[in-house]
mmCIF file of C-alpha atoms in Angstrom:
data_model
loop_
_atom_site.group_PDB
_atom_site.id
_atom_site.type_symbol
_atom_site.label_atom_id
_atom_site.label_comp_id
_atom_site.label_asym_id
_atom_site.label_seq_id
_atom_site.Cartn_x
_atom_site.Cartn_y
_atom_site.Cartn_z
ATOM 1 C CA MET A 1 97.316 97.803 88.040
ATOM 2 C CA SER A 2 98.450 101.432 88.011
ATOM 3 C CA ILE A 3 101.189 101.754 90.616
ATOM 4 C CA ARG A 4 101.902 105.181 89.193
ATOM 5 C CA HIS A 5 98.473 106.566 90.009
ATOM 6 C CA GLY A 6 98.229 104.664 93.264
ATOM 7 C CA LEU A 7 101.353 106.421 94.537
ATOM 8 C CA LEU A 8 100.009 109.780 93.379
ATOM 9 C CA ALA A 9 96.803 109.144 95.328
ATOM 10 C CA LEU A 10 98.773 108.400 98.493
ATOM 11 C CA LEU A 11 100.965 111.489 98.028
ATOM 12 C CA GLU A 12 97.835 113.662 98.017
ATOM 13 C CA HIS A 13 97.756 113.092 101.773
ATOM 14 C CA GLY A 14 101.193 114.652 102.172
ATOM 15 C CA PRO A 15 104.869 113.990 101.434
ATOM 16 C CA ARG A 16 105.982 110.383 101.791
ATOM 17 C CA TYR A 17 109.173 108.357 101.329
ATOM 18 C CA GLY A 18 109.428 105.129 99.341
ATOM 19 C CA SER A 19 108.993 102.395 101.951
ATOM 20 C CA GLN A 20 106.225 104.422 103.602
ATOM 21 C CA LEU A 21 104.369 104.516 100.290
ATOM 22 C CA ARG A 22 104.803 100.770 99.883
ATOM 23 C CA THR A 23 103.413 100.125 103.378
ATOM 24 C CA GLU A 24 100.402 102.363 102.813
ATOM 25 C CA PHE A 25 99.705 100.927 99.363
ATOM 26 C CA GLU A 26 99.701 97.369 100.727
ATOM 27 C CA ALA A 27 97.536 98.431 103.690
ATOM 28 C CA ARG A 28 94.936 99.832 101.275
ATOM 29 C CA THR A 29 94.914 96.693 99.102
ATOM 30 C CA GLY A 30 95.568 94.072 101.778
ATOM 31 C CA ALA A 31 98.872 93.232 100.026
ATOM 32 C CA THR A 32 96.847 91.691 97.194
ATOM 33 C CA TRP A 33 99.382 93.206 94.800
ATOM 34 C CA PRO A 34 102.599 93.421 96.835
ATOM 35 C CA LEU A 35 105.247 95.970 95.898
ATOM 36 C CA ASN A 36 108.952 96.010 96.553
ATOM 37 C CA VAL A 37 110.824 99.161 97.513
ATOM 38 C CA GLY A 38 112.839 99.151 94.304
ATOM 39 C CA GLN A 39 109.633 99.156 92.262
ATOM 40 C CA VAL A 40 108.310 102.101 94.284
ATOM 41 C CA TYR A 41 111.459 104.191 93.845
ATOM 42 C CA THR A 42 111.657 103.383 90.135
ATOM 43 C CA THR A 43 108.082 104.654 89.756
ATOM 44 C CA LEU A 44 108.854 107.754 91.850
ATOM 45 C CA ASN A 45 111.835 108.549 89.635
ATOM 46 C CA ARG A 46 109.614 108.342 86.552
ATOM 47 C CA LEU A 47 106.955 110.496 88.186
ATOM 48 C CA GLU A 48 109.634 113.063 89.054
ATOM 49 C CA ARG A 49 110.951 112.951 85.479
ATOM 50 C CA ASP A 50 107.425 113.647 84.208
ATOM 51 C CA GLY A 51 106.948 116.549 86.613
ATOM 52 C CA LEU A 52 104.186 114.835 88.607
ATOM 53 C CA VAL A 53 106.128 114.647 91.893
ATOM 54 C CA ALA A 54 109.091 116.538 93.322
ATOM 55 C CA GLN A 55 111.519 115.845 96.121
ATOM 56 C CA SER A 56 110.530 117.644 99.285
ATOM 57 C CA GLY A 57 113.474 117.473 101.646
ATOM 58 C CA GLU A 58 113.986 114.763 104.251
ATOM 59 C CA ASP A 59 112.287 113.595 107.412
ATOM 60 C CA GLU A 60 114.012 113.411 110.808
ATOM 61 C CA ALA A 61 115.389 109.959 109.957
ATOM 62 C CA GLY A 62 116.960 111.176 106.734
ATOM 63 C CA HIS A 63 114.432 109.611 104.352
ATOM 64 C CA ALA A 64 114.043 111.475 101.066
ATOM 65 C CA LEU A 65 110.454 112.741 100.852
ATOM 66 C CA TYR A 66 108.384 113.137 97.696
ATOM 67 C CA ALA A 67 105.427 115.487 97.224
ATOM 68 C CA ILE A 68 102.810 115.640 94.487
ATOM 69 C CA THR A 69 102.937 118.651 92.137
ATOM 70 C CA GLU A 70 100.104 120.601 90.546
ATOM 71 C CA ALA A 71 100.627 118.569 87.380
ATOM 72 C CA GLY A 72 100.408 115.444 89.530
ATOM 73 C CA HIS A 73 97.097 116.603 91.036
ATOM 74 C CA SER A 74 95.743 117.194 87.527
ATOM 75 C CA GLU A 75 96.901 113.769 86.318
ATOM 76 C CA LEU A 76 95.333 112.088 89.356
ATOM 77 C CA ARG A 77 91.987 113.854 88.859
ATOM 78 C CA SER A 78 91.995 112.778 85.224
ATOM 79 C CA TRP A 79 92.712 109.166 86.250
ATOM 80 C CA PHE A 80 89.842 109.108 88.748
ATOM 81 C CA GLU A 81 87.433 110.535 86.163
ATOM 82 C CA ARG A 82 88.542 108.315 83.260
ATOM 83 C CA PRO A 83 86.909 104.851 82.976
ATOM 84 C CA VAL A 84 89.295 101.904 83.041
ATOM 85 C CA ASP A 85 89.835 100.779 79.450
ATOM 86 C CA ARG A 86 88.324 97.330 78.824
ATOM 87 C CA SER A 87 88.843 97.318 75.055
ATOM 88 C CA ASN A 88 92.288 95.711 75.479
ATOM 89 C CA PRO A 89 91.822 93.175 78.282
ATOM 90 C CA PRO A 90 94.938 91.828 79.988
ATOM 91 C CA ARG A 91 96.017 88.267 79.219
ATOM 92 C CA ASP A 92 94.113 85.712 81.242
ATOM 93 C CA GLU A 93 96.148 82.567 81.882
ATOM 94 C CA LEU A 94 93.093 80.380 82.510
ATOM 95 C CA ALA A 95 91.340 81.429 79.285
ATOM 96 C CA ILE A 96 94.547 80.836 77.343
ATOM 97 C CA LYS A 97 95.038 77.435 79.002
ATOM 98 C CA LEU A 98 91.548 76.235 78.072
ATOM 99 C CA ALA A 99 91.878 77.592 74.543
ATOM 100 C CA MET A 100 95.153 75.690 74.096
ATOM 101 C CA ALA A 101 93.680 72.524 75.669
ATOM 102 C CA VAL A 102 91.012 72.271 72.974
ATOM 103 C CA GLY A 103 92.162 69.479 70.704
ATOM 104 C CA ALA A 104 95.517 69.061 72.476
ATOM 105 C CA PRO A 105 96.566 65.375 72.324
ATOM 106 C CA GLY A 106 96.471 63.567 75.643
ATOM 107 C CA VAL A 107 94.829 66.472 77.478
ATOM 108 C CA ASP A 108 91.578 65.990 79.400
ATOM 109 C CA ILE A 109 90.021 69.437 79.209
ATOM 110 C CA ARG A 110 87.236 68.476 81.616
ATOM 111 C CA GLU A 111 89.815 67.542 84.259
ATOM 112 C CA ILE A 112 91.436 70.952 83.791
ATOM 113 C CA ILE A 113 88.056 72.619 84.314
ATOM 114 C CA GLN A 114 87.242 70.583 87.428
ATOM 115 C CA SER A 115 90.669 71.158 88.964
ATOM 116 C CA GLN A 116 90.432 74.894 88.379
ATOM 117 C CA ARG A 117 86.890 75.007 89.742
ATOM 118 C CA ARG A 118 88.043 73.433 93.017
ATOM 119 C CA HIS A 119 90.849 75.977 93.316
ATOM 120 C CA THR A 120 88.563 78.892 92.425
ATOM 121 C CA VAL A 121 85.892 77.896 94.938
ATOM 122 C CA LYS A 122 88.510 77.575 97.690
ATOM 123 C CA ALA A 123 89.888 81.017 96.845
ATOM 124 C CA MET A 124 86.357 82.430 96.974
ATOM 125 C CA GLN A 125 85.839 80.882 100.410
ATOM 126 C CA ASP A 126 89.142 82.347 101.647
ATOM 127 C CA TYR A 127 88.220 85.804 100.348
ATOM 128 C CA THR A 128 84.810 85.549 101.993
ATOM 129 C CA ARG A 129 86.438 84.702 105.325
ATOM 130 C CA LEU A 130 88.793 87.694 105.000
ATOM 131 C CA LYS A 131 85.831 89.884 104.088
ATOM 132 C CA GLY A 132 84.181 88.942 107.381
ATOM 133 C CA GLN A 133 87.299 90.022 109.268
ATOM 134 C CA ALA A 134 87.580 93.303 107.370
ATOM 135 C CA LEU A 135 83.881 94.030 107.851
ATOM 136 C CA ALA A 136 84.169 93.372 111.585
ATOM 137 C CA ALA A 137 87.111 95.782 111.791
ATOM 138 C CA VAL A 138 85.151 98.487 109.959
ATOM 139 C CA GLU A 139 82.076 98.069 112.142
ATOM 140 C CA SER A 140 84.106 98.048 115.367
ATOM 141 C CA GLY A 141 85.991 101.202 114.436
ATOM 142 C CA ASP A 142 89.335 99.635 115.377
ATOM 143 C CA SER A 143 92.649 100.364 113.603
ATOM 144 C CA GLN A 144 92.637 102.515 110.443
ATOM 145 C CA GLU A 145 89.038 102.530 109.223
ATOM 146 C CA ARG A 146 89.977 104.096 105.873
ATOM 147 C CA ASP A 147 92.395 101.264 105.109
ATOM 148 C CA ASP A 148 89.876 98.647 106.237
ATOM 149 C CA VAL A 149 87.179 100.082 103.952
ATOM 150 C CA ALA A 150 89.628 100.101 101.031
ATOM 151 C CA TRP A 151 90.624 96.471 101.753
ATOM 152 C CA LEU A 152 86.946 95.528 102.010
ATOM 153 C CA LEU A 153 86.268 96.910 98.514
ATOM 154 C CA VAL A 154 89.238 94.990 97.096
ATOM 155 C CA LEU A 155 88.067 91.768 98.757
ATOM 156 C CA GLU A 156 84.547 92.151 97.413
ATOM 157 C CA GLN A 157 85.955 92.647 93.911
ATOM 158 C CA LEU A 158 87.959 89.423 94.311
ATOM 159 C CA ILE A 159 84.860 87.572 95.542
ATOM 160 C CA PHE A 160 82.766 88.731 92.577
ATOM 161 C CA GLN A 161 85.636 87.848 90.244
ATOM 162 C CA THR A 162 85.960 84.280 91.576
ATOM 163 C CA GLU A 163 82.179 83.820 91.536
ATOM 164 C CA ALA A 164 82.114 84.846 87.878
ATOM 165 C CA GLU A 165 85.036 82.529 87.102
ATOM 166 C CA ALA A 166 83.279 79.570 88.746
ATOM 167 C CA ARG A 167 80.125 80.263 86.696
ATOM 168 C CA TRP A 168 82.198 80.546 83.538
ATOM 169 C CA LEU A 169 83.857 77.181 84.237
ATOM 170 C CA ASP A 170 80.421 75.594 84.705
ATOM 171 C CA HIS A 171 79.391 77.129 81.385
ATOM 172 C CA CYS A 172 82.528 75.785 79.654
ATOM 173 C CA GLU A 173 81.827 72.261 80.843
ATOM 174 C CA SER A 174 78.183 72.456 79.752
ATOM 175 C CA ARG A 175 79.230 73.867 76.400
ATOM 176 C CA LEU A 176 81.628 70.972 75.776
ATOM 177 C CA ILE A 177 78.941 68.447 76.693
ATOM 178 C CA ARG A 178 76.429 70.034 74.296
ATOM 179 C CA LEU A 179 78.980 70.185 71.498
ATOM 180 C CA SER A 180 79.923 66.555 72.100
ATOM 181 C CA ALA A 181 76.264 65.516 71.934
ATOM 182 C CA THR A 182 75.784 67.455 68.691
ATOM 183 C CA ALA A 183 78.912 65.907 67.202
ATOM 184 C CA GLY A 184 77.655 62.444 68.171
ATOM 185 C CA GLU A 185 74.279 63.031 66.530
ATOM 186 C CA ARG A 186 75.930 64.210 63.324
ATOM 187 C CA ALA A 187 78.187 61.179 63.303
ATOM 188 C CA ARG A 188 75.176 58.826 63.667
ATOM 189 C CA ASP A 189 73.237 60.612 60.903
ATOM 190 C CA ALA A 190 76.156 60.697 58.486
ATOM 191 C CA PRO A 191 76.094 58.083 55.678
ATOM 192 C CA PRO A 192 78.592 55.279 56.108
ATOM 193 C CA PRO A 193 81.876 55.823 54.283
ATOM 194 C CA ALA A 194 82.434 53.994 51.041
ATOM 195 C CA VAL A 195 84.411 50.785 51.333
ATOM 196 C CA PRO A 196 87.587 50.954 49.224
ATOM 197 C CA PRO A 197 88.098 48.096 46.774
ATOM 198 C CA GLY A 198 89.621 45.093 48.476
ATOM 199 C CA GLN A 199 88.551 46.172 51.991
ATOM 200 C CA ASP A 200 85.782 44.263 53.766
ATOM 201 C CA GLU A 201 84.871 46.838 56.441
ATOM 202 C CA PRO A 202 84.758 50.637 56.390
ATOM 203 C CA PRO A 203 87.477 52.358 58.398
ATOM 204 C CA GLU A 204 86.753 53.134 62.045
ATOM 205 C CA PRO A 205 85.642 56.770 62.341
ATOM 206 C CA ARG A 206 88.011 59.046 64.220
ATOM 207 C CA LYS A 207 86.821 60.356 67.558
ATOM 208 C CA GLY A 208 86.888 64.096 68.007
ATOM 209 C CA PHE A 209 88.463 65.821 70.982
ATOM 210 C CA LEU A 210 85.041 66.546 72.485
ATOM 211 C CA ALA A 211 84.421 62.874 73.186
ATOM 212 C CA GLY A 212 87.106 62.888 75.853
ATOM 213 C CA ALA A 213 85.681 65.988 77.484
ATOM 214 C CA VAL A 214 82.629 64.107 78.708
ATOM 215 C CA ARG A 215 83.839 60.533 79.037
ATOM 216 C CA ARG A 216 83.331 60.423 82.808
ATOM 217 C CA ARG A 217 80.087 62.394 82.815
ATOM 218 C CA GLY A 218 78.368 60.433 80.107
ATOM 219 C CA GLY A 219 77.468 61.367 76.571
ATOM 220 C CA PRO A 220 75.768 59.993 73.482
ATOM 221 C CA GLY A 221 75.988 56.251 73.539
ATOM 222 C CA ARG A 222 77.759 56.213 76.942
ATOM 223 C CA PRO A 223 76.326 55.671 80.409
ATOM 224 C CA ALA A 224 76.098 58.755 82.597
#
């Protein structure tokens, strides 16, 4: 999230002070990414250092006002025109969690998937409910329509994101089941291990981590 450019975009509408910028930023995004005043002023100081904003006196209450400079306008235009870089995706905790769960002793990866799916679906339902409220506000013309439209776009992005995550979790579970079935078929087709001298029975084959991923859903040689 670019707080830096978000503040520049708000300052295009006129000089603002720190807490005013925080309020307007959270109104536009529905407080999806809350800011604190210290974070806002730290960013303003950096923008001022870089020549993108300048102090512009005070309001009647004595708040220090900041205004965007010509260099700030140019930087903002460039940001709007430049695609968001997807070549270096941010860390995704869920993807990392599932990657680390593969083969982890005592970890039921399918239970992790199911638990996350329940949480994701609930979040999607909550976002959908909020979308209905935002859409009603836009259509009625009440309050600040610009802020409601901005919040509506953010909500729809969150809905699409959770929908995609739920589909990905379904895919992960199906993938584990297919891999488990393939591993089971290979194990059945493999020749029996040689019996070492002095041992009556071959050693029990080790079970791979994929067997546990489907133990409650059924798999090769197990009831569904």
